[in-house]
Short mmCIF file of C-alpha atoms in Angstrom, two decimals:
data_model
loop_
_atom_site.label_atom_id
_atom_site.label_comp_id
_atom_site.label_asym_id
_atom_site.label_seq_id
_atom_site.Cartn_x
_atom_site.Cartn_y
_atom_site.Cartn_z
CA UNK A 5 24.55 -15.85 4.80
CA UNK A 6 24.23 -18.43 1.98
CA UNK A 7 23.08 -16.84 -1.28
CA UNK A 8 21.53 -18.89 -4.01
CA UNK A 9 21.47 -18.11 -7.64
CA UNK A 10 17.96 -18.11 -9.38
CA UNK A 11 18.81 -21.26 -11.22
CA UNK A 12 19.89 -23.04 -8.04
CA UNK A 13 16.73 -22.04 -6.35
CA UNK A 14 14.58 -23.43 -9.07
CA UNK A 15 16.43 -26.74 -8.99
CA UNK A 16 15.67 -27.46 -5.35
CA UNK A 17 12.48 -28.82 -3.88
CA UNK A 18 8.99 -27.34 -4.25
CA UNK A 19 9.15 -25.33 -1.02
CA UNK A 20 12.24 -23.62 -2.37
CA UNK A 21 10.35 -22.91 -5.58
CA UNK A 22 7.76 -21.11 -3.53
CA UNK A 23 10.36 -19.25 -1.59
CA UNK A 24 11.95 -18.12 -4.93
CA UNK A 25 8.53 -16.80 -5.99
CA UNK A 26 8.18 -14.71 -2.84
CA UNK A 27 11.81 -13.65 -3.23
CA UNK A 28 11.26 -12.31 -6.64
CA UNK A 29 8.26 -10.40 -5.50
CA UNK A 30 9.78 -9.02 -2.39
CA UNK A 31 10.95 -5.47 -2.22
CA UNK A 32 14.37 -6.46 -0.79
CA UNK A 33 15.43 -8.21 -3.89
CA UNK A 34 13.45 -6.31 -6.55
CA UNK A 35 16.45 -4.31 -7.70
CA UNK A 36 18.53 -7.55 -8.41
CA UNK A 37 15.71 -9.64 -9.99
CA UNK A 38 13.50 -7.14 -11.93
CA UNK A 39 14.57 -8.65 -15.25
CA UNK A 40 14.64 -12.28 -14.33
CA UNK A 41 10.83 -12.43 -13.88
CA UNK A 42 8.57 -15.05 -12.22
CA UNK A 43 9.04 -18.77 -12.78
CA UNK A 44 6.30 -21.18 -13.47
CA UNK A 45 4.90 -22.31 -10.15
CA UNK A 46 3.32 -25.53 -8.75
CA UNK A 47 -0.33 -24.95 -7.83
CA UNK A 48 0.03 -27.14 -4.73
CA UNK A 49 3.01 -25.17 -3.59
CA UNK A 50 1.52 -21.65 -3.87
CA UNK A 51 -1.74 -22.52 -2.31
CA UNK A 52 -0.35 -24.46 0.67
CA UNK A 53 -3.92 -24.76 2.07
CA UNK A 54 -4.05 -21.23 3.47
CA UNK A 55 -7.57 -20.66 4.89
CA UNK A 56 -7.60 -17.25 3.42
CA UNK A 57 -6.77 -18.33 -0.19
CA UNK A 58 -9.49 -17.96 -2.66
CA UNK A 59 -7.64 -18.68 -5.90
CA UNK A 60 -8.88 -21.64 -7.92
CA UNK A 61 -6.67 -24.03 -9.83
CA UNK A 62 -7.79 -22.73 -13.25
CA UNK A 63 -6.55 -19.24 -12.27
CA UNK A 64 -3.20 -20.51 -10.89
CA UNK A 65 -2.65 -22.37 -14.07
CA UNK A 66 -2.39 -19.10 -15.95
CA UNK A 67 0.45 -17.77 -13.86
CA UNK A 68 3.57 -17.47 -15.98
CA UNK A 69 1.91 -17.91 -19.36
CA UNK A 70 2.69 -14.27 -20.27
CA UNK A 71 0.78 -13.90 -23.37
CA UNK A 72 1.98 -10.30 -23.72
CA UNK A 73 5.54 -11.55 -24.27
CA UNK A 74 4.77 -13.54 -27.29
CA UNK A 75 5.62 -11.46 -30.42
CA UNK A 76 3.11 -13.36 -32.65
CA UNK A 77 0.19 -13.08 -30.34
CA UNK A 78 -2.29 -10.03 -30.61
CA UNK A 79 -1.40 -8.89 -27.17
CA UNK A 80 2.28 -9.05 -27.79
CA UNK A 81 1.83 -7.27 -31.18
CA UNK A 82 -0.16 -4.44 -29.50
CA UNK A 83 2.31 -4.17 -26.75
CA UNK A 84 5.32 -3.79 -29.21
CA UNK A 85 3.28 -1.27 -31.17
CA UNK A 86 2.92 0.85 -28.13
CA UNK A 87 6.64 0.38 -27.32
CA UNK A 88 7.38 1.63 -30.94
CA UNK A 89 5.44 4.87 -30.23
CA UNK A 90 7.32 5.70 -27.10
CA UNK A 91 10.72 4.65 -28.65
CA UNK A 92 10.04 7.03 -31.51
CA UNK A 93 8.75 9.96 -29.46
CA UNK A 94 10.89 9.56 -26.37
CA UNK A 95 13.98 7.84 -27.53
CA UNK A 96 15.77 5.99 -24.68
CA UNK A 97 13.60 7.61 -21.94
CA UNK A 98 11.29 4.84 -20.89
CA UNK A 99 12.31 1.87 -18.99
CA UNK A 100 10.23 -1.23 -19.97
CA UNK A 101 9.20 -4.08 -17.57
CA UNK A 102 7.08 -6.94 -18.75
CA UNK A 103 8.16 -9.81 -16.48
CA UNK A 104 7.47 -8.64 -13.00
CA UNK A 105 6.00 -11.30 -10.79
CA UNK A 106 2.15 -11.13 -10.34
CA UNK A 107 2.24 -12.10 -6.74
CA UNK A 108 2.42 -8.94 -4.69
CA UNK A 109 1.70 -7.83 -1.05
CA UNK A 110 -1.56 -6.17 -0.02
CA UNK A 111 0.47 -2.98 0.58
CA UNK A 112 1.84 -2.89 -2.93
CA UNK A 113 -1.59 -3.59 -4.50
CA UNK A 114 -3.62 -1.30 -2.49
CA UNK A 115 -1.85 0.89 0.16
CA UNK A 116 0.93 2.09 -2.11
CA UNK A 117 -1.47 3.44 -4.69
CA UNK A 118 -3.84 5.03 -2.00
CA UNK A 119 -6.83 2.72 -2.35
CA UNK A 120 -8.86 3.33 0.72
CA UNK A 121 -8.95 0.68 3.51
CA UNK A 122 -12.71 0.24 2.97
CA UNK A 123 -12.66 0.09 -0.74
CA UNK A 124 -14.78 -2.69 -2.33
CA UNK A 125 -11.75 -3.80 -4.51
CA UNK A 126 -10.01 -5.06 -1.38
CA UNK A 127 -12.71 -7.61 -0.68
CA UNK A 128 -12.50 -11.30 -1.16
CA UNK A 129 -15.32 -10.94 -3.66
CA UNK A 130 -13.23 -8.84 -5.99
CA UNK A 131 -9.50 -9.87 -5.43
CA UNK A 132 -7.68 -13.13 -5.49
CA UNK A 133 -5.84 -13.61 -2.14
CA UNK A 134 -3.01 -16.15 -1.85
CA UNK A 135 -2.86 -15.57 1.83
CA UNK A 136 -3.85 -12.73 4.21
CA UNK A 137 -1.03 -10.58 2.94
CA UNK A 138 -0.42 -11.62 -0.67
CA UNK A 139 -2.66 -11.26 -3.62
CA UNK A 140 -2.51 -11.73 -7.37
CA UNK A 141 -2.06 -8.26 -8.49
CA UNK A 142 -5.27 -6.41 -9.66
CA UNK A 143 -3.38 -3.90 -11.74
CA UNK A 144 0.12 -3.17 -12.97
CA UNK A 145 0.11 -0.05 -10.68
CA UNK A 146 1.19 -2.41 -7.90
CA UNK A 147 4.70 -1.93 -9.02
CA UNK A 148 4.62 1.85 -9.30
CA UNK A 149 6.02 2.62 -5.81
CA UNK A 150 8.82 0.19 -5.89
CA UNK A 151 9.97 1.32 -9.29
CA UNK A 152 10.01 4.95 -8.14
CA UNK A 153 11.99 4.00 -5.06
CA UNK A 154 14.54 2.28 -7.21
CA UNK A 155 15.22 5.41 -9.28
CA UNK A 156 12.90 4.85 -12.35
CA UNK A 157 11.23 8.11 -13.51
CA UNK A 158 9.92 7.05 -16.94
CA UNK A 159 8.62 3.54 -17.21
CA UNK A 160 6.16 1.21 -18.88
CA UNK A 161 4.94 -1.80 -17.05
CA UNK A 162 3.03 -4.66 -18.83
CA UNK A 163 1.70 -7.80 -17.25
CA UNK A 164 -1.16 -10.20 -16.44
CA UNK A 165 -3.53 -8.95 -13.81
CA UNK A 166 -6.26 -10.86 -11.90
CA UNK A 167 -9.74 -9.88 -10.81
CA UNK A 168 -12.89 -11.99 -9.88
CA UNK A 169 -15.39 -10.87 -12.38
CA UNK A 170 -18.44 -11.80 -14.40
CA UNK A 171 -18.55 -14.17 -17.26
CA UNK A 172 -19.30 -12.78 -20.74
CA UNK A 173 -17.52 -12.21 -24.09
CA UNK A 174 -15.49 -9.09 -22.77
CA UNK A 175 -14.62 -10.17 -19.15
CA UNK A 176 -12.21 -12.64 -18.00
CA UNK A 177 -10.51 -13.16 -14.57
CA UNK A 178 -7.06 -12.83 -15.99
CA UNK A 179 -6.17 -10.13 -18.48
CA UNK A 180 -3.31 -7.87 -19.32
CA UNK A 181 -2.67 -4.20 -18.51
CA UNK A 182 -0.02 -1.67 -19.46
CA UNK A 183 0.96 1.09 -17.01
CA UNK A 184 2.81 4.24 -18.12
CA UNK A 185 4.45 6.61 -15.76
CA UNK A 186 6.55 9.76 -16.16
CA UNK A 187 8.09 12.00 -13.51
CA UNK A 188 8.75 15.81 -14.08
CA UNK A 189 11.17 17.96 -12.15
CA UNK A 190 10.62 21.61 -11.35
CA UNK A 191 13.11 22.65 -14.02
CA UNK A 192 10.93 21.08 -16.63
CA UNK A 193 7.82 23.24 -16.00
CA UNK A 194 9.37 26.35 -14.57
CA UNK A 195 9.66 28.04 -17.91
CA UNK A 196 6.12 27.14 -19.14
CA UNK A 197 4.14 29.75 -17.18
CA UNK A 198 2.13 26.82 -15.92
CA UNK A 199 1.88 25.12 -12.46
CA UNK A 200 3.39 21.60 -12.06
CA UNK A 201 -0.10 19.85 -12.13
CA UNK A 202 -1.30 21.77 -15.22
CA UNK A 203 1.97 21.23 -17.08
CA UNK A 204 1.82 17.36 -16.26
CA UNK A 205 -1.86 17.23 -17.47
CA UNK A 206 -0.98 18.96 -20.71
CA UNK A 207 1.94 16.73 -21.38
CA UNK A 208 -0.14 13.65 -20.49
CA UNK A 209 -2.91 14.59 -22.87
CA UNK A 210 -0.47 15.37 -25.70
CA UNK A 211 1.31 12.07 -25.18
CA UNK A 212 -1.73 9.92 -25.24
CA UNK A 213 -3.53 11.66 -28.13
CA UNK A 214 -0.40 10.81 -30.05
CA UNK A 215 -0.55 7.22 -28.91
CA UNK A 216 -4.34 6.97 -29.85
CA UNK A 217 -3.36 8.21 -33.53
CA UNK A 218 -0.46 5.75 -33.59
CA UNK A 219 -2.86 2.89 -32.92
CA UNK A 220 -6.16 4.01 -34.67
CA UNK A 221 -5.21 6.59 -37.22
CA UNK A 222 -6.83 10.02 -37.58
CA UNK A 223 -9.76 9.59 -35.15
CA UNK A 224 -11.86 12.05 -33.23
CA UNK A 225 -11.06 12.11 -29.50
CA UNK A 226 -12.53 13.55 -26.36
CA UNK A 227 -11.42 13.66 -22.69
CA UNK A 228 -13.90 12.75 -19.88
CA UNK A 229 -13.35 13.85 -16.26
CA UNK A 230 -13.42 10.87 -13.77
CA UNK A 231 -12.01 9.56 -10.49
CA UNK A 232 -9.20 7.30 -9.57
CA UNK A 233 -7.68 7.12 -5.87
CA UNK A 234 -4.20 7.55 -7.25
CA UNK A 235 -4.47 10.60 -9.68
CA UNK A 236 -5.95 14.04 -9.41
CA UNK A 237 -7.10 15.28 -11.75
CA UNK A 238 -8.10 12.04 -13.47
CA UNK A 239 -9.41 11.51 -17.02
CA UNK A 240 -10.51 8.88 -19.48
CA UNK A 241 -9.69 9.11 -23.22
CA UNK A 242 -12.31 8.16 -25.68
CA UNK A 243 -12.11 7.89 -29.37
CA UNK A 244 -14.88 7.77 -32.05
CA UNK A 245 -14.35 4.42 -33.71
CA UNK A 246 -16.64 2.43 -35.91
CA UNK A 247 -19.58 4.66 -35.23
CA UNK A 248 -19.32 4.69 -31.53
CA UNK A 249 -17.33 6.15 -28.63
CA UNK A 250 -14.73 3.76 -27.25
CA UNK A 251 -12.96 4.23 -23.95
CA UNK A 252 -9.26 3.76 -24.66
CA UNK A 253 -7.59 4.23 -21.29
CA UNK A 254 -7.67 5.90 -17.85
CA UNK A 255 -5.11 8.30 -16.65
CA UNK A 256 -4.30 11.36 -14.53
CA UNK A 257 -1.78 13.49 -12.56
CA UNK A 258 -0.33 11.38 -9.88
CA UNK A 259 -1.34 12.21 -6.26
CA UNK A 260 1.52 14.06 -4.53
CA UNK A 261 1.35 11.67 -1.57
CA UNK A 262 2.65 8.81 -3.87
CA UNK A 263 5.65 10.90 -5.00
CA UNK A 264 6.46 12.16 -1.46
CA UNK A 265 6.46 8.50 -0.08
CA UNK A 266 8.87 7.57 -2.86
CA UNK A 267 11.57 10.11 -2.90
CA UNK A 268 10.15 12.58 -5.28
CA UNK A 269 8.93 15.41 -3.24
CA UNK A 270 8.50 18.66 -5.17
CA UNK A 271 8.04 16.68 -8.50
CA UNK A 272 4.92 16.06 -10.45
CA UNK A 273 4.09 12.95 -12.57
CA UNK A 274 1.47 11.52 -14.90
CA UNK A 275 0.34 7.87 -15.15
CA UNK A 276 -1.99 5.93 -17.47
CA UNK A 277 -3.29 2.52 -17.59
CA UNK A 278 -4.82 0.63 -20.54
CA UNK A 279 -6.26 -3.05 -20.97
CA UNK A 280 -4.56 -4.75 -23.86
CA UNK A 281 -7.42 -7.16 -24.49
CA UNK A 282 -9.95 -4.27 -24.68
CA UNK A 283 -8.00 -2.57 -27.46
CA UNK A 284 -6.77 -5.69 -29.22
CA UNK A 285 -10.42 -6.98 -29.53
CA UNK A 286 -11.25 -3.85 -31.37
CA UNK A 287 -8.09 -3.55 -33.48
CA UNK A 288 -8.05 -7.34 -34.48
CA UNK A 289 -11.91 -7.85 -34.61
CA UNK A 290 -11.74 -10.67 -31.97
CA UNK A 291 -15.25 -11.32 -30.78
CA UNK A 292 -14.54 -13.22 -27.52
CA UNK A 293 -11.95 -12.57 -24.93
CA UNK A 294 -11.49 -16.34 -24.26
CA UNK A 295 -9.80 -16.58 -27.76
CA UNK A 296 -6.72 -14.89 -26.49
CA UNK A 297 -5.81 -18.12 -24.48
CA UNK A 298 -6.46 -20.46 -27.42
CA UNK A 299 -3.68 -22.61 -28.62
CA UNK A 300 -5.62 -23.66 -31.71
CA UNK A 301 -3.54 -23.12 -34.84
CA UNK A 302 -6.60 -21.76 -36.70
CA UNK A 303 -6.25 -18.85 -34.19
CA UNK A 304 -2.63 -18.54 -33.62
CA UNK A 305 -1.58 -18.71 -37.31
CA UNK A 306 -3.55 -15.71 -38.17
CA UNK A 307 -1.15 -13.23 -36.44
CA UNK A 308 2.36 -12.32 -37.25
CA UNK A 309 4.93 -10.11 -35.42
CA UNK A 310 4.63 -6.42 -36.16
CA UNK A 311 1.27 -6.61 -38.07
CA UNK A 312 -1.21 -4.65 -36.05
CA UNK A 313 -4.89 -4.78 -37.08
CA UNK A 314 -4.97 -8.03 -39.04
CA UNK A 315 -8.73 -8.92 -38.89
CA UNK A 316 -9.43 -12.16 -37.21
CA UNK A 317 -11.36 -14.65 -39.39
CA UNK A 318 -13.66 -16.74 -37.29
CA UNK A 319 -13.26 -20.53 -37.67
CA UNK A 320 -15.96 -21.64 -35.08
CA UNK A 321 -19.62 -21.19 -35.93
CA UNK A 322 -20.96 -23.58 -33.25
CA UNK A 323 -24.07 -22.37 -31.52
CA UNK A 324 -24.26 -21.89 -27.76
CA UNK A 325 -26.26 -24.23 -25.61
CA UNK A 326 -28.32 -22.61 -22.84
CA UNK A 327 -29.01 -24.13 -19.45
CA UNK A 328 -31.05 -22.32 -16.75
CA UNK A 329 -30.49 -22.79 -13.02
CA UNK A 330 -32.66 -21.29 -10.16
CA UNK A 331 -31.86 -21.18 -6.50
CA UNK A 332 -32.78 -19.35 -3.23
CA UNK A 333 -29.90 -17.04 -2.34
CA UNK A 334 -28.41 -16.39 1.11
CA UNK A 335 -26.98 -13.18 2.62
CA UNK A 336 -23.51 -14.18 1.59
CA UNK A 337 -24.29 -14.78 -2.09
CA UNK A 338 -22.46 -12.68 -4.77
CA UNK A 339 -22.57 -13.03 -8.41
CA UNK A 340 -18.82 -13.07 -8.56
CA UNK A 341 -18.75 -16.15 -6.32
CA UNK A 342 -21.21 -17.80 -8.55
CA UNK A 343 -19.01 -17.12 -11.63
CA UNK A 344 -16.03 -18.56 -9.84
CA UNK A 345 -17.74 -21.89 -9.17
CA UNK A 346 -19.16 -22.13 -12.77
CA UNK A 347 -15.79 -21.36 -14.33
CA UNK A 348 -14.14 -23.72 -11.91
CA UNK A 349 -16.25 -26.55 -13.38
CA UNK A 350 -16.71 -25.53 -16.93
CA UNK A 351 -13.50 -23.66 -17.53
CA UNK A 352 -13.48 -21.82 -20.93
CA UNK A 353 -16.39 -23.74 -22.05
CA UNK A 354 -18.72 -21.30 -20.32
CA UNK A 355 -19.42 -18.26 -22.46
CA UNK A 356 -21.81 -16.22 -20.39
CA UNK A 357 -23.57 -16.31 -16.92
CA UNK A 358 -26.52 -14.04 -16.96
CA UNK A 359 -29.32 -13.18 -14.39
CA UNK A 360 -32.61 -13.52 -16.12
CA UNK A 361 -35.05 -13.49 -13.31
CA UNK A 362 -35.34 -12.78 -9.59
CA UNK A 363 -38.08 -12.34 -7.12
CA UNK A 364 -38.79 -12.25 -3.38
CA UNK A 365 -41.66 -14.38 -1.90
CA UNK A 366 -43.94 -13.49 1.02
CA UNK A 367 -41.50 -14.98 3.44
CA UNK A 368 -38.71 -12.74 2.21
CA UNK A 369 -36.69 -15.27 0.48
CA UNK A 370 -35.11 -14.22 -2.70
CA UNK A 371 -34.74 -16.48 -5.73
CA UNK A 372 -32.31 -15.90 -8.70
CA UNK A 373 -32.50 -17.58 -12.00
CA UNK A 374 -29.34 -17.67 -14.09
CA UNK A 375 -29.00 -18.60 -17.74
CA UNK A 376 -25.63 -20.25 -18.51
CA UNK A 377 -24.38 -20.26 -22.10
CA UNK A 378 -21.98 -23.05 -22.96
CA UNK A 379 -19.91 -22.96 -26.13
CA UNK A 380 -16.41 -23.97 -27.25
CA UNK A 381 -14.46 -21.60 -29.50
CA UNK A 382 -12.86 -24.64 -31.23
CA UNK A 383 -15.09 -27.60 -31.39
CA UNK A 384 -18.81 -28.83 -31.11
CA UNK A 385 -20.01 -29.86 -27.62
CA UNK A 386 -22.14 -32.91 -27.36
CA UNK A 387 -25.50 -32.95 -25.41
CA UNK A 388 -23.99 -35.48 -23.01
CA UNK A 389 -21.00 -33.26 -22.29
CA UNK A 390 -23.20 -30.24 -21.63
CA UNK A 391 -25.58 -32.12 -19.51
CA UNK A 392 -22.77 -33.45 -17.32
CA UNK A 393 -21.27 -29.98 -16.97
CA UNK A 394 -24.67 -28.50 -15.90
CA UNK A 395 -25.10 -31.36 -13.42
CA UNK A 396 -21.73 -30.78 -11.81
CA UNK A 397 -22.18 -27.02 -11.97
CA UNK A 398 -25.52 -27.43 -10.05
CA UNK A 399 -23.95 -29.67 -7.37
CA UNK A 400 -20.91 -27.37 -6.92
CA UNK A 401 -23.20 -24.20 -6.52
CA UNK A 402 -25.34 -25.92 -3.93
CA UNK A 403 -22.28 -27.21 -1.99
CA UNK A 404 -19.95 -24.28 -2.29
CA UNK A 405 -22.36 -21.34 -2.04
CA UNK A 406 -24.71 -23.07 0.24
CA UNK A 407 -27.86 -22.09 -1.66
CA UNK A 408 -31.02 -24.05 -2.03
CA UNK A 409 -31.61 -25.19 -5.63
CA UNK A 410 -35.22 -24.93 -7.03
#
């Protein structure tokens, strides 16, 4: 069998580049290529006109940008600050992965973490499918099972994740997560007078309370019971910060089925997941999630490696421009689909899409009215530019969603 090096693969034609992306993401080669990461990929190659593909060009363009690996970027600064906490308190114990390929199988993304077959997150309305068996990962938990199978028992996984979502200042279809995972053997809890689950839960809470203090200082905290398919019991950690309760992360004791499937029978484990943007917006006072993708020096120059919590100084005071759009919806209509169409036309110039009115007439037809806010974080938009955007949005909504404009 002929074996190519990563460099040789990347120097061949575009079809080979796509093959390399699949190779990096395949379980067969994971143990050899974990640290190499995912190459920048041609949009045309990845899409390949698969009829099940629902990923627009503006989303594919984000693959490989890896904001979390830039040491002078707020997300990179936050990631490294969390690394510092684990290095200080668990010296040499946690393996760190921040360059794993975001293209994963449906099995990795859902089945391996026990997401039910009928769960809404599997739908094309919520998840980006590259083809019928491949998705852009919805969470960094998609790598949990393969890491366990390759012998990793303490690890942190950071990466870009993708979800079809609404449009506002705190939601974006590409964001960044960190997953933490720790396995305990029976020897570790046998002398504690606690069962394995109780021991793992206690260690989890102690670890994450320490992380919260490391990031936010001496803050009041509380634990809230919740539900996740892959942990039991499951919790959310909230802190009292700036006169309000803020959800910091979700976590829990890993379901035994996950451990059994991946060679850790009779062990227990904890896992947590946090959104880097969510915390960075609070720590750096960043008001709009779109700013994380800005290359404007007025943004990027404000942050330096190792300096957590530098307060962002706004440089754009341009007002938003609002445009309303009304249409009769059909049975297939979803708001996520609408937001995808609007974002596909306007990109990061769209600030918010909000339902402001709906009614059903005597014939049973339902009308929605959405208000679209346009605003650039970096410059003033002209009336002509906004009018053209709105015209193109209306046409795209009519054609792609097959709705009747009013």
